[in-house]
Amino acid sequence: MNQSMTKMYVKGNMQLENVKERIMKNEDGSQSLEWLGIAAVVVVLAAALVKVFGGNVGTEIGEKIGDVFKGLADKLKLN
């Protein structure tokens, strides 16, 4: 029984190594991981905004952007 377990371990380990080699050669996999990392950062930032502004994230940000544009428009007015 010990010998059969060793054979199964070696066979499984070899298959795992083959899978690792294929993943490392495949650049699409690494690009997918990069996009997954970017998505994770976006989710964390969104969660932080919700925590800072409460449930009114869109309203607060919209008002801030509106204030910036109003300030720019006031500076551009020729009186």
Tab-separated table of N, CA and C in Angstrom:
chain	number	residue	atom	x	y	z
A	1	MET	N	0.827	-1.195	0.000
A	1	MET	CA	0.000	0.000	0.000
A	1	MET	C	0.868	1.253	0.000
A	2	ASN	N	1.959	1.242	0.725
A	2	ASN	CA	2.842	2.391	0.794
A	2	ASN	C	3.427	2.700	-0.578
A	3	GLN	N	3.753	1.656	-1.339
A	3	GLN	CA	4.329	1.848	-2.667
A	3	GLN	C	3.299	2.461	-3.620
A	4	SER	N	2.046	2.027	-3.530
A	4	SER	CA	1.014	2.586	-4.404
A	4	SER	C	0.741	4.047	-4.047
A	5	MET	N	0.804	4.394	-2.777
A	5	MET	CA	0.622	5.790	-2.370
A	5	MET	C	1.753	6.654	-2.913
A	6	THR	N	2.968	6.121	-2.885
A	6	THR	CA	4.116	6.862	-3.406
A	6	THR	C	3.961	7.089	-4.898
A	7	LYS	N	3.513	6.065	-5.628
A	7	LYS	CA	3.303	6.200	-7.075
A	7	LYS	C	2.236	7.254	-7.366
A	8	MET	N	1.151	7.238	-6.599
A	8	MET	CA	0.091	8.226	-6.810
A	8	MET	C	0.599	9.634	-6.516
A	9	TYR	N	1.408	9.774	-5.471
A	9	TYR	CA	1.970	11.079	-5.117
A	9	TYR	C	2.866	11.598	-6.233
A	10	VAL	N	3.745	10.733	-6.739
A	10	VAL	CA	4.673	11.140	-7.792
A	10	VAL	C	3.904	11.511	-9.049
A	11	LYS	N	2.908	10.708	-9.420
A	11	LYS	CA	2.115	10.993	-10.619
A	11	LYS	C	1.358	12.318	-10.465
A	12	GLY	N	0.749	12.526	-9.308
A	12	GLY	CA	0.029	13.777	-9.069
A	12	GLY	C	0.953	14.976	-9.075
A	13	ASN	N	2.135	14.814	-8.498
A	13	ASN	CA	3.106	15.905	-8.459
A	13	ASN	C	3.583	16.252	-9.864
A	14	MET	N	3.803	15.236	-10.697
A	14	MET	CA	4.235	15.483	-12.078
A	14	MET	C	3.145	16.204	-12.859
A	15	GLN	N	1.894	15.813	-12.657
A	15	GLN	CA	0.792	16.485	-13.345
A	15	GLN	C	0.676	17.935	-12.888
A	16	LEU	N	0.866	18.169	-11.615
A	16	LEU	CA	0.824	19.533	-11.090
A	16	LEU	C	1.936	20.385	-11.687
A	17	GLU	N	3.114	19.825	-11.819
A	17	GLU	CA	4.231	20.550	-12.433
A	17	GLU	C	3.919	20.880	-13.892
A	18	ASN	N	3.290	19.948	-14.612
A	18	ASN	CA	2.918	20.201	-16.006
A	18	ASN	C	1.913	21.343	-16.103
A	19	VAL	N	0.957	21.367	-15.201
A	19	VAL	CA	-0.037	22.444	-15.194
A	19	VAL	C	0.641	23.776	-14.903
A	20	LYS	N	1.555	23.795	-13.933
A	20	LYS	CA	2.278	25.034	-13.606
A	20	LYS	C	3.055	25.549	-14.805
A	21	GLU	N	3.719	24.643	-15.523
A	21	GLU	CA	4.492	25.058	-16.697
A	21	GLU	C	3.585	25.647	-17.766
A	22	ARG	N	2.430	25.034	-17.999
A	22	ARG	CA	1.508	25.561	-19.012
A	22	ARG	C	0.978	26.929	-18.610
A	23	ILE	N	0.696	27.109	-17.331
A	23	ILE	CA	0.191	28.403	-16.868
A	23	ILE	C	1.265	29.476	-17.017
A	24	MET	N	2.495	29.144	-16.677
A	24	MET	CA	3.579	30.121	-16.763
A	24	MET	C	3.863	30.511	-18.211
A	25	LYS	N	3.671	29.596	-19.154
A	25	LYS	CA	3.912	29.899	-20.561
A	25	LYS	C	2.766	30.695	-21.168
A	26	ASN	N	1.590	30.588	-20.607
A	26	ASN	CA	0.411	31.234	-21.156
A	26	ASN	C	0.317	32.661	-20.621
A	27	GLU	N	0.534	33.649	-21.485
A	27	GLU	CA	0.506	35.045	-21.049
A	27	GLU	C	-0.905	35.546	-20.808
A	28	ASP	N	-1.901	34.895	-21.408
A	28	ASP	CA	-3.279	35.310	-21.172
A	28	ASP	C	-3.641	35.156	-19.703
A	29	GLY	N	-3.112	34.132	-19.076
A	29	GLY	CA	-3.380	33.923	-17.655
A	29	GLY	C	-2.829	35.050	-16.805
A	30	SER	N	-1.622	35.501	-17.122
A	30	SER	CA	-1.034	36.591	-16.339
A	30	SER	C	-1.769	37.902	-16.593
A	31	GLN	N	-2.225	38.109	-17.819
A	31	GLN	CA	-2.984	39.321	-18.120
A	31	GLN	C	-4.316	39.297	-17.370
A	32	SER	N	-4.927	38.138	-17.289
A	32	SER	CA	-6.174	38.022	-16.534
A	32	SER	C	-5.944	38.346	-15.066
A	33	LEU	N	-4.821	37.895	-14.529
A	33	LEU	CA	-4.511	38.200	-13.132
A	33	LEU	C	-4.303	39.694	-12.931
A	34	GLU	N	-3.694	40.362	-13.911
A	34	GLU	CA	-3.503	41.810	-13.803
A	34	GLU	C	-4.853	42.525	-13.767
A	35	TRP	N	-5.769	42.132	-14.661
A	35	TRP	CA	-7.089	42.748	-14.681
A	35	TRP	C	-7.848	42.453	-13.395
A	36	LEU	N	-7.659	41.259	-12.855
A	36	LEU	CA	-8.296	40.911	-11.593
A	36	LEU	C	-7.763	41.792	-10.466
A	37	GLY	N	-6.467	42.078	-10.490
A	37	GLY	CA	-5.876	42.966	-9.494
A	37	GLY	C	-6.421	44.378	-9.601
A	38	ILE	N	-6.560	44.862	-10.827
A	38	ILE	CA	-7.119	46.203	-11.039
A	38	ILE	C	-8.562	46.254	-10.544
A	39	ALA	N	-9.327	45.215	-10.846
A	39	ALA	CA	-10.719	45.167	-10.393
A	39	ALA	C	-10.790	45.166	-8.869
A	40	ALA	N	-9.873	44.457	-8.231
A	40	ALA	CA	-9.855	44.417	-6.766
A	40	ALA	C	-9.578	45.803	-6.192
A	41	VAL	N	-8.665	46.543	-6.815
A	41	VAL	CA	-8.358	47.903	-6.354
A	41	VAL	C	-9.581	48.800	-6.517
A	42	VAL	N	-10.287	48.678	-7.629
A	42	VAL	CA	-11.486	49.483	-7.865
A	42	VAL	C	-12.548	49.174	-6.812
A	43	VAL	N	-12.714	47.898	-6.498
A	43	VAL	CA	-13.706	47.518	-5.488
A	43	VAL	C	-13.334	48.095	-4.125
A	44	VAL	N	-12.060	48.046	-3.777
A	44	VAL	CA	-11.617	48.594	-2.490
A	44	VAL	C	-11.847	50.101	-2.453
A	45	LEU	N	-11.537	50.796	-3.550
A	45	LEU	CA	-11.770	52.244	-3.592
A	45	LEU	C	-13.255	52.570	-3.486
A	46	ALA	N	-14.091	51.795	-4.164
A	46	ALA	CA	-15.535	52.022	-4.087
A	46	ALA	C	-16.035	51.807	-2.662
A	47	ALA	N	-15.535	50.773	-2.012
A	47	ALA	CA	-15.934	50.517	-0.623
A	47	ALA	C	-15.487	51.655	0.289
A	48	ALA	N	-14.296	52.188	0.041
A	48	ALA	CA	-13.804	53.307	0.844
A	48	ALA	C	-14.673	54.542	0.634
A	49	LEU	N	-15.077	54.803	-0.608
A	49	LEU	CA	-15.946	55.949	-0.884
A	49	LEU	C	-17.296	55.797	-0.197
A	50	VAL	N	-17.832	54.588	-0.224
A	50	VAL	CA	-19.114	54.356	0.445
A	50	VAL	C	-18.974	54.592	1.939
A	51	LYS	N	-17.856	54.165	2.500
A	51	LYS	CA	-17.650	54.353	3.945
A	51	LYS	C	-17.496	55.837	4.284
A	52	VAL	N	-16.775	56.579	3.441
A	52	VAL	CA	-16.540	58.002	3.706
A	52	VAL	C	-17.817	58.817	3.519
A	53	PHE	N	-18.524	58.580	2.409
A	53	PHE	CA	-19.682	59.405	2.083
A	53	PHE	C	-21.009	58.780	2.498
A	54	GLY	N	-20.980	57.609	3.049
A	54	GLY	CA	-22.225	56.929	3.409
A	54	GLY	C	-22.907	56.407	2.153
A	55	GLY	N	-24.203	56.382	2.148
A	55	GLY	CA	-24.942	55.869	0.999
A	55	GLY	C	-25.071	56.866	-0.134
A	56	ASN	N	-24.619	58.097	0.051
A	56	ASN	CA	-24.793	59.152	-0.950
A	56	ASN	C	-23.529	59.388	-1.763
A	57	VAL	N	-22.846	58.320	-2.133
A	57	VAL	CA	-21.572	58.472	-2.837
A	57	VAL	C	-21.763	59.230	-4.137
A	58	GLY	N	-22.710	58.813	-4.945
A	58	GLY	CA	-22.924	59.460	-6.240
A	58	GLY	C	-23.324	60.912	-6.097
A	59	THR	N	-24.187	61.194	-5.141
A	59	THR	CA	-24.656	62.561	-4.924
A	59	THR	C	-23.521	63.464	-4.460
A	60	GLU	N	-22.753	62.989	-3.490
A	60	GLU	CA	-21.649	63.794	-2.956
A	60	GLU	C	-20.599	64.069	-4.026
A	61	ILE	N	-20.218	63.045	-4.746
A	61	ILE	CA	-19.199	63.219	-5.789
A	61	ILE	C	-19.732	64.115	-6.892
A	62	GLY	N	-20.996	63.916	-7.268
A	62	GLY	CA	-21.604	64.761	-8.294
A	62	GLY	C	-21.629	66.223	-7.886
A	63	GLU	N	-21.952	66.471	-6.624
A	63	GLU	CA	-21.967	67.853	-6.136
A	63	GLU	C	-20.569	68.460	-6.150
A	64	LYS	N	-19.570	67.682	-5.748
A	64	LYS	CA	-18.190	68.189	-5.754
A	64	LYS	C	-17.756	68.531	-7.178
A	65	ILE	N	-18.057	67.649	-8.123
A	65	ILE	CA	-17.687	67.904	-9.522
A	65	ILE	C	-18.439	69.125	-10.040
A	66	GLY	N	-19.720	69.230	-9.684
A	66	GLY	CA	-20.505	70.395	-10.088
A	66	GLY	C	-19.924	71.687	-9.542
A	67	ASP	N	-19.484	71.667	-8.293
A	67	ASP	CA	-18.869	72.853	-7.691
A	67	ASP	C	-17.596	73.254	-8.429
A	68	VAL	N	-16.807	72.267	-8.816
A	68	VAL	CA	-15.570	72.559	-9.555
A	68	VAL	C	-15.902	73.224	-10.882
A	69	PHE	N	-16.892	72.681	-11.601
A	69	PHE	CA	-17.247	73.271	-12.895
A	69	PHE	C	-17.872	74.656	-12.733
A	70	LYS	N	-18.644	74.856	-11.679
A	70	LYS	CA	-19.206	76.184	-11.430
A	70	LYS	C	-18.093	77.186	-11.165
A	71	GLY	N	-17.095	76.771	-10.385
A	71	GLY	CA	-15.956	77.647	-10.114
A	71	GLY	C	-15.199	77.987	-11.384
A	72	LEU	N	-15.000	77.000	-12.238
A	72	LEU	CA	-14.319	77.259	-13.513
A	72	LEU	C	-15.146	78.180	-14.397
A	73	ALA	N	-16.459	77.966	-14.428
A	73	ALA	CA	-17.327	78.816	-15.242
A	73	ALA	C	-17.303	80.252	-14.736
A	74	ASP	N	-17.291	80.430	-13.423
A	74	ASP	CA	-17.234	81.782	-12.857
A	74	ASP	C	-15.927	82.474	-13.226
A	75	LYS	N	-14.833	81.729	-13.247
A	75	LYS	CA	-13.540	82.312	-13.610
A	75	LYS	C	-13.495	82.702	-15.082
A	76	LEU	N	-14.237	81.986	-15.923
A	76	LEU	CA	-14.212	82.259	-17.359
A	76	LEU	C	-15.168	83.376	-17.767
A	77	LYS	N	-16.097	83.740	-16.896
A	77	LYS	CA	-17.055	84.799	-17.227
A	77	LYS	C	-16.329	86.130	-17.351
A	78	LEU	N	-16.704	86.874	-18.370
A	78	LEU	CA	-16.135	88.211	-18.565
A	78	LEU	C	-17.185	89.233	-18.142
A	79	ASN	N	-16.949	89.902	-17.061
A	79	ASN	CA	-17.905	90.905	-16.567
A	79	ASN	C	-17.466	92.283	-16.929
